[in-house]
Amino acid sequence: ERSKFNQAIQKTNDEQLLLNLVRLKYRDTPFFLEVSNVASQFRLKNKASFKAQLESMVKDIFNLGASTSYEQSPTVSYSPLHGDKFVKNILSTLPLKTIALLFHSGWSVERVFRVSFQLLAELENAPGASGPTPRNAPQYKEFLRAVKYLQELDDKDALNINYQEPNDQPQMVLQISKDAKKTEPALEFARAVGTPSNKSMYILNQFPTLDQVEHLRVVPRSFLGIMFYLSQSIQVPERDILKGKVTLTKNPDGGKFDWFDVTGELLTIRSSAEEPSRATVRVFYRDTWFYIDDTDLDSKSTFSLLAQIYALQSGAIKDADPILTIGIGS
């Protein structure tokens, strides 16, 4: 039965994460309830029977019978994630060490940087989207172009990212191979971040000192900021926009800004009045189904990345009495 429990917990974890993204889009309060314990009892029952039928003209007067059955009584305990440590981890910016770890775990540099950073050098990646939906269109195009150049280098195995802490100062080092430092992606990235075109090493620093003028300043998002950022990808029903239940972002000319231009390649959360039949994860909220299409591989990848970041940032569940214990039954 372990695989069934595994699937059920994974499914409900994804549903909770999606639900909290939708809540943030509507400026509702997110809440995390984690499975802290699963206990299950098995009972095996064996039954045998022997019957005799004493009647004339009957050859087989003895009837034998046997049966075996089992019942399972699982109990699931839920605990809320709260307290100083959890709040600190959720609101603190993502450590550079974690961002480097995600890259070395196989995630693309473009996906990791777009989700994790809101500023690289002087390039903004929609920093206002790290909170409730802003009213004015964000700046993001130059940042996207810069990380796409890094992705081109990574696709050619010409990029490496390392983490270091000289004098207890966290830093990320982008190393471009010598053979690739004069290629177009390397030259264009140098131009985008405003550095000499012959550089092959870039040091990313969250708090550069006055003598570290060659370092590129970066500002990571917090986990909550990442959730706010990705919640902009939700396609809200038009009726909720007309009723003012969500913020409408506008371009400088007053027209409606399309957040798909920012997050469309990362994550798209669709909405439907009817329950979707082809969804990898779905939740029903505010009389609407919100879901991720099972064939949208980019969205599924980004959602999986978000789940990994959540696991890294939330930390261990503090031992405490569960808020709710449910005996599921047999």
Tab-separated table of N, CA and C in Angstrom, residues 190-255:
chain	number	residue	atom	x	y	z
A	190	ALA	N	27.693	39.813	-22.316
A	190	ALA	CA	28.563	40.859	-21.778
A	190	ALA	C	27.987	42.245	-22.076
A	191	ARG	N	27.487	42.426	-23.282
A	191	ARG	CA	26.886	43.717	-23.630
A	191	ARG	C	25.646	43.986	-22.786
A	192	ALA	N	24.851	42.953	-22.563
A	192	ALA	CA	23.598	43.139	-21.825
A	192	ALA	C	23.839	43.566	-20.384
A	193	VAL	N	24.874	43.008	-19.753
A	193	VAL	CA	25.139	43.336	-18.347
A	193	VAL	C	26.147	44.464	-18.197
A	194	GLY	N	26.626	45.011	-19.329
A	194	GLY	CA	27.489	46.191	-19.294
A	194	GLY	C	28.905	45.919	-18.836
A	195	THR	N	29.499	44.830	-19.302
A	195	THR	CA	30.881	44.502	-18.943
A	195	THR	C	31.715	44.382	-20.214
A	196	PRO	N	33.053	44.401	-20.113
A	196	PRO	CA	33.909	44.226	-21.293
A	196	PRO	C	33.605	42.903	-21.997
A	197	SER	N	33.760	42.911	-23.315
A	197	SER	CA	33.364	41.758	-24.116
A	197	SER	C	34.321	40.578	-24.007
A	198	ASN	N	35.491	40.769	-23.399
A	198	ASN	CA	36.458	39.674	-23.321
A	198	ASN	C	36.378	38.909	-22.006
A	199	LYS	N	35.375	39.164	-21.203
A	199	LYS	CA	35.264	38.480	-19.916
A	199	LYS	C	34.792	37.040	-20.104
A	200	SER	N	35.345	36.187	-19.295
A	200	SER	CA	34.901	34.794	-19.294
A	200	SER	C	34.432	34.351	-17.911
A	201	MET	N	34.566	35.234	-16.927
A	201	MET	CA	34.132	34.917	-15.574
A	201	MET	C	33.348	36.097	-14.995
A	202	TYR	N	32.198	35.783	-14.426
A	202	TYR	CA	31.348	36.796	-13.806
A	202	TYR	C	31.045	36.359	-12.378
A	203	ILE	N	31.223	37.284	-11.448
A	203	ILE	CA	30.922	37.006	-10.041
A	203	ILE	C	29.613	37.703	-9.686
A	204	LEU	N	28.639	36.895	-9.279
A	204	LEU	CA	27.341	37.426	-8.872
A	204	LEU	C	27.343	37.574	-7.361
A	205	ASN	N	27.020	38.777	-6.912
A	205	ASN	CA	27.144	39.114	-5.503
A	205	ASN	C	25.896	39.868	-5.067
A	206	GLN	N	25.304	39.426	-3.977
A	206	GLN	CA	24.098	40.096	-3.507
A	206	GLN	C	24.414	41.414	-2.805
A	207	PHE	N	25.575	41.476	-2.155
A	207	PHE	CA	25.957	42.700	-1.438
A	207	PHE	C	27.408	43.052	-1.753
A	208	PRO	N	27.681	43.520	-2.984
A	208	PRO	CA	29.063	43.870	-3.336
A	208	PRO	C	29.544	45.090	-2.555
A	209	THR	N	30.808	45.055	-2.158
A	209	THR	CA	31.407	46.180	-1.448
A	209	THR	C	31.910	47.214	-2.453
A	210	LEU	N	32.397	48.334	-1.936
A	210	LEU	CA	32.828	49.427	-2.812
A	210	LEU	C	34.010	49.026	-3.687
A	211	ASP	N	34.858	48.109	-3.201
A	211	ASP	CA	36.014	47.696	-3.995
A	211	ASP	C	35.704	46.515	-4.924
A	212	GLN	N	34.440	46.092	-4.964
A	212	GLN	CA	34.037	44.979	-5.838
A	212	GLN	C	33.198	45.517	-7.004
A	213	VAL	N	33.758	46.500	-7.677
A	213	VAL	CA	33.013	47.177	-8.740
A	213	VAL	C	32.781	46.274	-9.944
A	214	GLU	N	33.593	45.241	-10.107
A	214	GLU	CA	33.434	44.342	-11.248
A	214	GLU	C	32.400	43.246	-10.984
A	215	HIS	N	31.944	43.133	-9.757
A	215	HIS	CA	30.934	42.124	-9.450
A	215	HIS	C	29.563	42.569	-9.978
A	216	LEU	N	28.772	41.604	-10.370
A	216	LEU	CA	27.406	41.886	-10.809
A	216	LEU	C	26.465	41.721	-9.616
A	217	ARG	N	25.760	42.774	-9.290
A	217	ARG	CA	24.824	42.698	-8.163
A	217	ARG	C	23.583	41.926	-8.587
A	218	VAL	N	23.151	41.027	-7.742
A	218	VAL	CA	21.939	40.258	-7.992
A	218	VAL	C	21.020	40.382	-6.784
A	219	VAL	N	19.724	40.319	-7.046
A	219	VAL	CA	18.718	40.337	-5.980
A	219	VAL	C	17.814	39.131	-6.190
A	220	PRO	N	17.978	38.083	-5.380
A	220	PRO	CA	17.095	36.921	-5.514
A	220	PRO	C	15.712	37.232	-4.945
A	221	ARG	N	14.749	36.422	-5.336
A	221	ARG	CA	13.415	36.517	-4.756
A	221	ARG	C	13.358	35.647	-3.502
A	222	SER	N	12.414	35.941	-2.633
A	222	SER	CA	12.073	35.021	-1.554
A	222	SER	C	11.166	33.940	-2.130
A	223	PHE	N	10.921	32.879	-1.354
A	223	PHE	CA	10.003	31.862	-1.847
A	223	PHE	C	8.605	32.449	-2.057
A	224	LEU	N	8.172	33.310	-1.129
A	224	LEU	CA	6.872	33.948	-1.305
A	224	LEU	C	6.878	34.840	-2.540
A	225	GLY	N	8.015	35.512	-2.779
A	225	GLY	CA	8.139	36.332	-3.989
A	225	GLY	C	8.071	35.490	-5.250
A	226	ILE	N	8.670	34.294	-5.222
A	226	ILE	CA	8.591	33.388	-6.368
A	226	ILE	C	7.149	32.969	-6.607
A	227	MET	N	6.420	32.686	-5.540
A	227	MET	CA	5.021	32.291	-5.684
A	227	MET	C	4.191	33.435	-6.252
A	228	PHE	N	4.414	34.659	-5.756
A	228	PHE	CA	3.712	35.811	-6.300
A	228	PHE	C	4.029	35.962	-7.802
A	229	TYR	N	5.318	35.832	-8.132
A	229	TYR	CA	5.752	35.981	-9.517
A	229	TYR	C	5.065	34.964	-10.421
A	230	LEU	N	5.042	33.700	-10.007
A	230	LEU	CA	4.429	32.664	-10.828
A	230	LEU	C	2.907	32.728	-10.804
A	231	SER	N	2.330	33.352	-9.780
A	231	SER	CA	0.865	33.493	-9.751
A	231	SER	C	0.366	34.442	-10.835
A	232	GLN	N	1.270	35.261	-11.384
A	232	GLN	CA	0.862	36.158	-12.466
A	232	GLN	C	0.506	35.377	-13.733
A	233	SER	N	0.880	34.090	-13.760
A	233	SER	CA	0.619	33.272	-14.952
A	233	SER	C	-0.802	32.725	-14.987
A	234	ILE	N	-1.599	33.001	-13.970
A	234	ILE	CA	-2.942	32.425	-13.882
A	234	ILE	C	-3.895	33.168	-14.818
A	235	GLN	N	-4.589	32.405	-15.619
A	235	GLN	CA	-5.598	32.977	-16.518
A	235	GLN	C	-6.918	33.068	-15.763
A	236	VAL	N	-7.184	34.267	-15.244
A	236	VAL	CA	-8.363	34.487	-14.404
A	236	VAL	C	-9.598	34.647	-15.287
A	237	PRO	N	-10.746	34.100	-14.864
A	237	PRO	CA	-11.974	34.294	-15.639
A	237	PRO	C	-12.283	35.776	-15.833
A	238	GLU	N	-12.790	36.116	-16.999
A	238	GLU	CA	-13.060	37.514	-17.331
A	238	GLU	C	-14.039	38.144	-16.348
A	239	ARG	N	-14.975	37.356	-15.835
A	239	ARG	CA	-15.967	37.916	-14.913
A	239	ARG	C	-15.315	38.430	-13.635
A	240	ASP	N	-14.242	37.764	-13.176
A	240	ASP	CA	-13.568	38.209	-11.964
A	240	ASP	C	-12.779	39.487	-12.214
A	241	ILE	N	-12.268	39.644	-13.441
A	241	ILE	CA	-11.573	40.887	-13.796
A	241	ILE	C	-12.565	42.043	-13.829
A	242	LEU	N	-13.722	41.823	-14.436
A	242	LEU	CA	-14.736	42.864	-14.542
A	242	LEU	C	-15.280	43.265	-13.175
A	243	LYS	N	-15.322	42.306	-12.248
A	243	LYS	CA	-15.829	42.594	-10.902
A	243	LYS	C	-14.752	43.172	-9.989
A	244	GLY	N	-13.527	43.319	-10.503
A	244	GLY	CA	-12.453	43.909	-9.714
A	244	GLY	C	-11.885	43.001	-8.650
A	245	LYS	N	-12.004	41.675	-8.833
A	245	LYS	CA	-11.490	40.742	-7.831
A	245	LYS	C	-9.985	40.527	-7.951
A	246	VAL	N	-9.428	40.892	-9.098
A	246	VAL	CA	-7.976	40.818	-9.298
A	246	VAL	C	-7.514	42.139	-9.904
A	247	THR	N	-6.217	42.388	-9.744
A	247	THR	CA	-5.654	43.632	-10.270
A	247	THR	C	-5.410	43.506	-11.770
A	248	LEU	N	-5.771	44.527	-12.510
A	248	LEU	CA	-5.536	44.570	-13.954
A	248	LEU	C	-4.299	45.420	-14.217
A	249	THR	N	-3.245	44.804	-14.738
A	249	THR	CA	-2.003	45.512	-15.057
A	249	THR	C	-2.135	46.179	-16.421
A	250	LYS	N	-1.674	47.429	-16.502
A	250	LYS	CA	-1.836	48.188	-17.738
A	250	LYS	C	-0.499	48.659	-18.293
A	251	ASN	N	-0.442	48.763	-19.630
A	251	ASN	CA	0.709	49.310	-20.320
A	251	ASN	C	0.723	50.831	-20.164
A	252	PRO	N	1.852	51.472	-20.499
A	252	PRO	CA	1.904	52.940	-20.412
A	252	PRO	C	0.825	53.639	-21.228
A	253	ASP	N	0.358	53.009	-22.329
A	253	ASP	CA	-0.679	53.630	-23.154
A	253	ASP	C	-2.082	53.363	-22.619
A	254	GLY	N	-2.168	52.665	-21.489
A	254	GLY	CA	-3.477	52.398	-20.894
A	254	GLY	C	-4.083	51.070	-21.292
A	255	GLY	N	-3.457	50.376	-22.223
A	255	GLY	CA	-3.969	49.076	-22.639
A	255	GLY	C	-3.651	47.984	-21.639
